Amino acid sequence: GENVEQHPSTLSVQEGDSAVIKCTYSDSASNYFPWYKQELGKGPQLIIDIRSNVGEKKDQRIAVTLNKTAKHFSLHITETQPEDSAVYFCAASIGQAGTALIFGKGTTLSVSS
Amino acid sequence: KAGVTQTPRYLIKTRGQQVTLSCSPISGHRSVSWYQQTPGQGLQFLFEYFSETQRNKGNFPGRFSGRQFSNSRSEMNVSTLELGDSALYLCASSLQGSNQETQYFGPGTRLLVL
């Protein structure tokens, strides 16, 4: 079945450093790739997303790249801050209809000051 | 604009009971999806509703069901609860339910089955 693998599972960085989280997906029909941030006791919050006709997208300190040939996409956070500490999930759309997403297992990011 | 709301936020049930969870989407959103989040399995898709019709269903047993009302509010029901049903149940809404559309999640309902 469809699968999304996410690495690393934990990531510790110093404030100001960059953080990179990588995901691979298996469904060739996937064409939408969102990233969510989840803080303790809250639901996932969308931080950035990318669609299959785009290779890279940037929003201030956050960027996402997509390589459809390799079925690989990555999240880049620059100039990390303590408030970036949270669990980050990548996801991929399932098939070509509807909104169903398959999620990676998550990366716990810790930013120390 | 108010976000996605879910009620109740916390729930404790015993094995064999049934439970109904409620989700109110963002105003104007017509698609509602439900997900189960557990430490072991992560976030897993349950089902999606659009215009009162179930459009997609994940790989969960028939004990898990849902429905959507004409005002787009949705409920999910779990019958004959098992210990393994303990989880955070999240709903997400989107405007038209297209597969490249942003979904907004609610805070979730934490269900504990004893």
Short mmCIF file of C-alpha atoms in Angstrom, two decimals:
data_model
loop_
_atom_site.label_atom_id
_atom_site.label_comp_id
_atom_site.label_asym_id
_atom_site.label_seq_id
_atom_site.Cartn_x
_atom_site.Cartn_y
_atom_site.Cartn_z
CA GLY A 1 0.00 0.00 0.00
CA GLU A 2 0.89 3.66 -0.01
CA ASN A 3 3.63 4.70 2.35
CA VAL A 4 5.46 7.86 3.45
CA GLU A 5 8.81 7.51 5.21
CA GLN A 6 10.14 10.43 7.23
CA HIS A 7 13.66 10.97 8.61
CA PRO A 8 15.03 11.69 11.10
CA SER A 9 12.62 10.82 13.89
CA THR A 10 14.35 13.27 16.26
CA LEU A 11 16.47 16.32 15.49
CA SER A 12 18.27 18.58 17.93
CA VAL A 13 19.81 21.87 16.78
CA GLN A 14 21.18 25.05 18.29
CA GLU A 15 19.25 28.27 17.89
CA GLY A 16 20.18 29.88 14.60
CA ASP A 17 21.15 26.62 12.90
CA SER A 18 19.25 25.08 10.00
CA ALA A 19 17.09 21.97 10.21
CA VAL A 20 16.28 19.59 7.37
CA ILE A 21 13.62 16.87 7.41
CA LYS A 22 13.29 14.43 4.52
CA CYS A 23 10.38 12.32 3.27
CA THR A 24 9.90 9.76 0.54
CA TYR A 25 6.56 8.54 -0.78
CA SER A 26 5.47 5.51 -2.75
CA ASP A 27 2.26 6.49 -4.61
CA SER A 28 3.08 7.83 -8.07
CA ALA A 29 -0.36 9.46 -8.18
CA SER A 30 0.41 11.71 -5.17
CA ASN A 31 0.42 15.34 -6.29
CA TYR A 32 0.07 17.37 -3.08
CA PHE A 33 2.60 17.45 -0.24
CA PRO A 34 1.81 19.46 2.92
CA TRP A 35 3.92 19.85 6.02
CA TYR A 36 2.31 20.21 9.42
CA LYS A 37 3.64 21.35 12.80
CA GLN A 38 2.05 19.92 15.92
CA GLU A 39 2.59 21.35 19.38
CA LEU A 40 1.67 19.55 22.57
CA GLY A 41 -2.08 19.39 23.10
CA LYS A 42 -2.91 20.91 19.72
CA GLY A 43 -3.97 19.73 16.31
CA PRO A 44 -1.54 19.81 13.36
CA GLN A 45 -1.05 23.26 11.83
CA LEU A 46 -0.13 23.65 8.17
CA ILE A 47 3.20 25.44 7.75
CA ILE A 48 3.84 25.04 4.04
CA ASP A 49 2.69 22.88 1.14
CA ILE A 50 3.83 22.13 -2.39
CA ARG A 51 2.05 20.83 -5.43
CA SER A 52 3.47 18.50 -8.04
CA ASN A 53 3.93 21.14 -10.71
CA VAL A 54 6.36 23.07 -8.50
CA GLY A 55 9.90 22.05 -7.52
CA GLU A 56 10.51 24.47 -4.67
CA LYS A 57 8.52 26.86 -2.50
CA LYS A 58 9.71 29.29 0.16
CA ASP A 59 7.94 31.21 2.90
CA GLN A 60 10.29 33.35 5.01
CA ARG A 61 12.47 30.90 7.01
CA ILE A 62 10.73 27.80 5.69
CA ALA A 63 11.25 26.11 2.33
CA VAL A 64 10.15 22.86 0.76
CA THR A 65 11.66 21.06 -2.22
CA LEU A 66 10.07 18.31 -4.30
CA ASN A 67 11.70 15.77 -6.59
CA LYS A 68 8.88 13.84 -8.27
CA THR A 69 11.24 11.56 -10.17
CA ALA A 70 12.84 10.36 -6.95
CA LYS A 71 9.53 10.62 -5.01
CA HIS A 72 11.29 12.70 -2.43
CA PHE A 73 10.47 15.98 -0.67
CA SER A 74 12.20 17.92 2.09
CA LEU A 75 11.50 20.66 4.62
CA HIS A 76 14.19 23.24 5.34
CA ILE A 77 13.98 25.60 8.31
CA THR A 78 16.68 28.28 8.52
CA GLU A 79 17.64 30.44 11.50
CA THR A 80 15.81 28.15 13.90
CA GLN A 81 14.26 29.59 17.04
CA PRO A 82 13.16 27.89 20.30
CA GLU A 83 9.53 28.35 19.28
CA ASP A 84 10.20 26.09 16.27
CA SER A 85 10.44 23.17 18.73
CA ALA A 86 7.54 20.81 17.92
CA VAL A 87 6.70 17.64 16.01
CA TYR A 88 6.73 18.05 12.23
CA PHE A 89 4.80 15.76 9.87
CA CYS A 90 5.10 15.41 6.14
CA ALA A 91 2.15 14.06 4.16
CA ALA A 92 1.23 13.07 0.62
CA SER A 93 -2.14 12.97 -1.08
CA ILE A 94 -3.57 9.53 -1.74
CA GLY A 95 -4.62 9.01 -5.32
CA GLN A 96 -6.08 11.78 -7.43
CA ALA A 97 -9.46 12.44 -5.84
CA GLY A 98 -10.56 13.61 -2.44
CA THR A 99 -8.51 15.03 0.39
CA ALA A 100 -7.12 11.87 1.99
CA LEU A 101 -3.53 12.22 3.15
CA ILE A 102 -0.96 9.66 4.21
CA PHE A 103 1.39 10.96 6.88
CA GLY A 104 4.97 10.27 7.83
CA LYS A 105 5.68 9.19 11.42
CA GLY A 106 6.86 12.63 12.45
CA THR A 107 10.09 14.38 13.46
CA THR A 108 10.52 15.82 16.93
CA LEU A 109 12.56 19.01 16.51
CA SER A 110 14.24 20.50 19.57
CA VAL A 111 15.86 23.93 19.28
CA SER A 112 18.04 24.88 22.22
CA SER A 113 19.08 28.45 22.97
CA LYS B 1 -13.10 33.32 10.95
CA ALA B 2 -13.41 30.61 13.59
CA GLY B 3 -11.32 27.49 13.10
CA VAL B 4 -12.34 23.86 13.15
CA THR B 5 -13.98 22.93 16.43
CA GLN B 6 -14.30 19.48 17.93
CA THR B 7 -16.38 18.32 20.87
CA PRO B 8 -15.86 16.94 23.36
CA ARG B 9 -12.13 17.56 23.85
CA TYR B 10 -11.68 14.63 26.23
CA LEU B 11 -13.64 11.45 26.72
CA ILE B 12 -13.27 8.35 28.86
CA LYS B 13 -15.20 5.21 27.94
CA THR B 14 -15.05 1.53 28.83
CA ARG B 15 -14.63 -1.42 26.51
CA GLY B 16 -17.77 -2.39 24.65
CA GLN B 17 -19.35 1.06 24.80
CA GLN B 18 -19.88 3.29 21.81
CA VAL B 19 -18.89 6.91 21.33
CA THR B 20 -19.87 9.80 19.06
CA LEU B 21 -17.49 12.64 18.29
CA SER B 22 -18.47 15.91 16.65
CA CYS B 23 -16.67 18.24 14.26
CA SER B 24 -17.71 21.67 13.04
CA PRO B 25 -15.70 22.79 10.00
CA ILE B 26 -14.60 26.28 9.17
CA SER B 27 -17.56 28.30 7.93
CA GLY B 28 -18.07 27.70 4.21
CA HIS B 29 -15.96 24.53 4.11
CA ARG B 30 -17.78 21.56 2.62
CA SER B 31 -15.27 18.74 3.08
CA VAL B 32 -14.51 17.08 6.40
CA SER B 33 -11.92 14.34 6.93
CA TRP B 34 -11.26 12.33 10.06
CA TYR B 35 -7.91 10.96 11.25
CA GLN B 36 -6.81 8.79 14.15
CA GLN B 37 -3.52 9.65 15.84
CA THR B 38 -1.72 7.15 18.10
CA PRO B 39 1.90 6.98 19.25
CA GLY B 40 2.43 3.67 17.48
CA GLN B 41 0.64 4.16 14.16
CA GLY B 42 0.86 7.93 13.83
CA LEU B 43 -1.78 9.80 11.87
CA GLN B 44 -4.08 7.52 9.90
CA PHE B 45 -6.89 8.52 7.55
CA LEU B 46 -10.33 7.28 8.60
CA PHE B 47 -12.79 8.77 6.10
CA GLU B 48 -13.78 11.89 4.21
CA TYR B 49 -17.20 13.44 3.73
CA PHE B 50 -18.27 15.94 1.11
CA SER B 51 -21.83 17.17 0.58
CA GLU B 52 -23.17 14.61 3.06
CA THR B 53 -21.57 11.69 1.16
CA GLN B 54 -18.64 9.55 2.20
CA ARG B 55 -16.10 9.98 -0.57
CA ASN B 56 -13.10 8.04 0.70
CA LYS B 57 -12.50 5.52 3.46
CA GLY B 58 -9.31 4.35 5.10
CA ASN B 59 -8.43 0.88 6.27
CA PHE B 60 -10.44 0.73 9.48
CA PRO B 61 -13.05 -1.82 10.60
CA GLY B 62 -16.76 -1.23 10.18
CA ARG B 63 -17.02 -0.25 13.85
CA PHE B 64 -15.84 3.16 12.71
CA SER B 65 -18.50 5.13 10.89
CA GLY B 66 -19.40 8.71 10.24
CA ARG B 67 -21.85 11.07 8.68
CA GLN B 68 -22.12 14.64 7.53
CA PHE B 69 -25.08 16.96 7.89
CA SER B 70 -26.42 19.53 5.47
CA ASN B 71 -24.58 22.31 7.34
CA SER B 72 -21.29 20.37 6.78
CA ARG B 73 -20.94 19.46 10.46
CA SER B 74 -19.75 15.90 10.84
CA GLU B 75 -19.90 13.18 13.44
CA MET B 76 -17.96 9.97 13.75
CA ASN B 77 -19.08 6.98 15.74
CA VAL B 78 -17.08 4.09 17.13
CA SER B 79 -19.09 1.10 18.34
CA THR B 80 -17.99 -1.74 20.59
CA LEU B 81 -14.94 0.16 21.81
CA GLU B 82 -11.63 -1.69 22.22
CA LEU B 83 -8.60 -0.66 24.27
CA GLY B 84 -6.73 -0.02 21.03
CA ASP B 85 -9.22 2.67 20.05
CA SER B 86 -7.63 4.99 22.61
CA ALA B 87 -6.29 7.82 20.49
CA LEU B 88 -6.52 11.44 19.50
CA TYR B 89 -9.24 11.80 16.86
CA LEU B 90 -8.69 14.74 14.55
CA CYS B 91 -10.94 16.24 11.97
CA ALA B 92 -9.86 18.52 9.17
CA SER B 93 -11.88 20.69 6.84
CA SER B 94 -11.27 22.13 3.40
CA LEU B 95 -13.26 24.40 1.14
CA GLN B 96 -14.14 22.26 -1.85
CA GLY B 97 -12.47 18.97 -1.01
CA SER B 98 -10.14 18.86 -4.01
CA ASN B 99 -7.02 16.79 -3.57
CA GLN B 100 -4.56 19.70 -3.72
CA GLU B 101 -6.48 21.85 -1.30
CA THR B 102 -5.27 22.97 2.11
CA GLN B 103 -6.83 21.13 5.03
CA TYR B 104 -7.19 22.78 8.43
CA PHE B 105 -7.16 20.59 11.51
CA GLY B 106 -9.12 20.97 14.71
CA PRO B 107 -7.63 20.44 18.19
CA GLY B 108 -8.85 16.86 18.36
CA THR B 109 -10.84 14.73 20.78
CA ARG B 110 -8.73 12.59 23.09
CA LEU B 111 -10.48 9.28 23.72
CA LEU B 112 -9.36 6.94 26.47
CA VAL B 113 -10.86 3.46 26.55
CA LEU B 114 -10.55 1.59 29.85
#
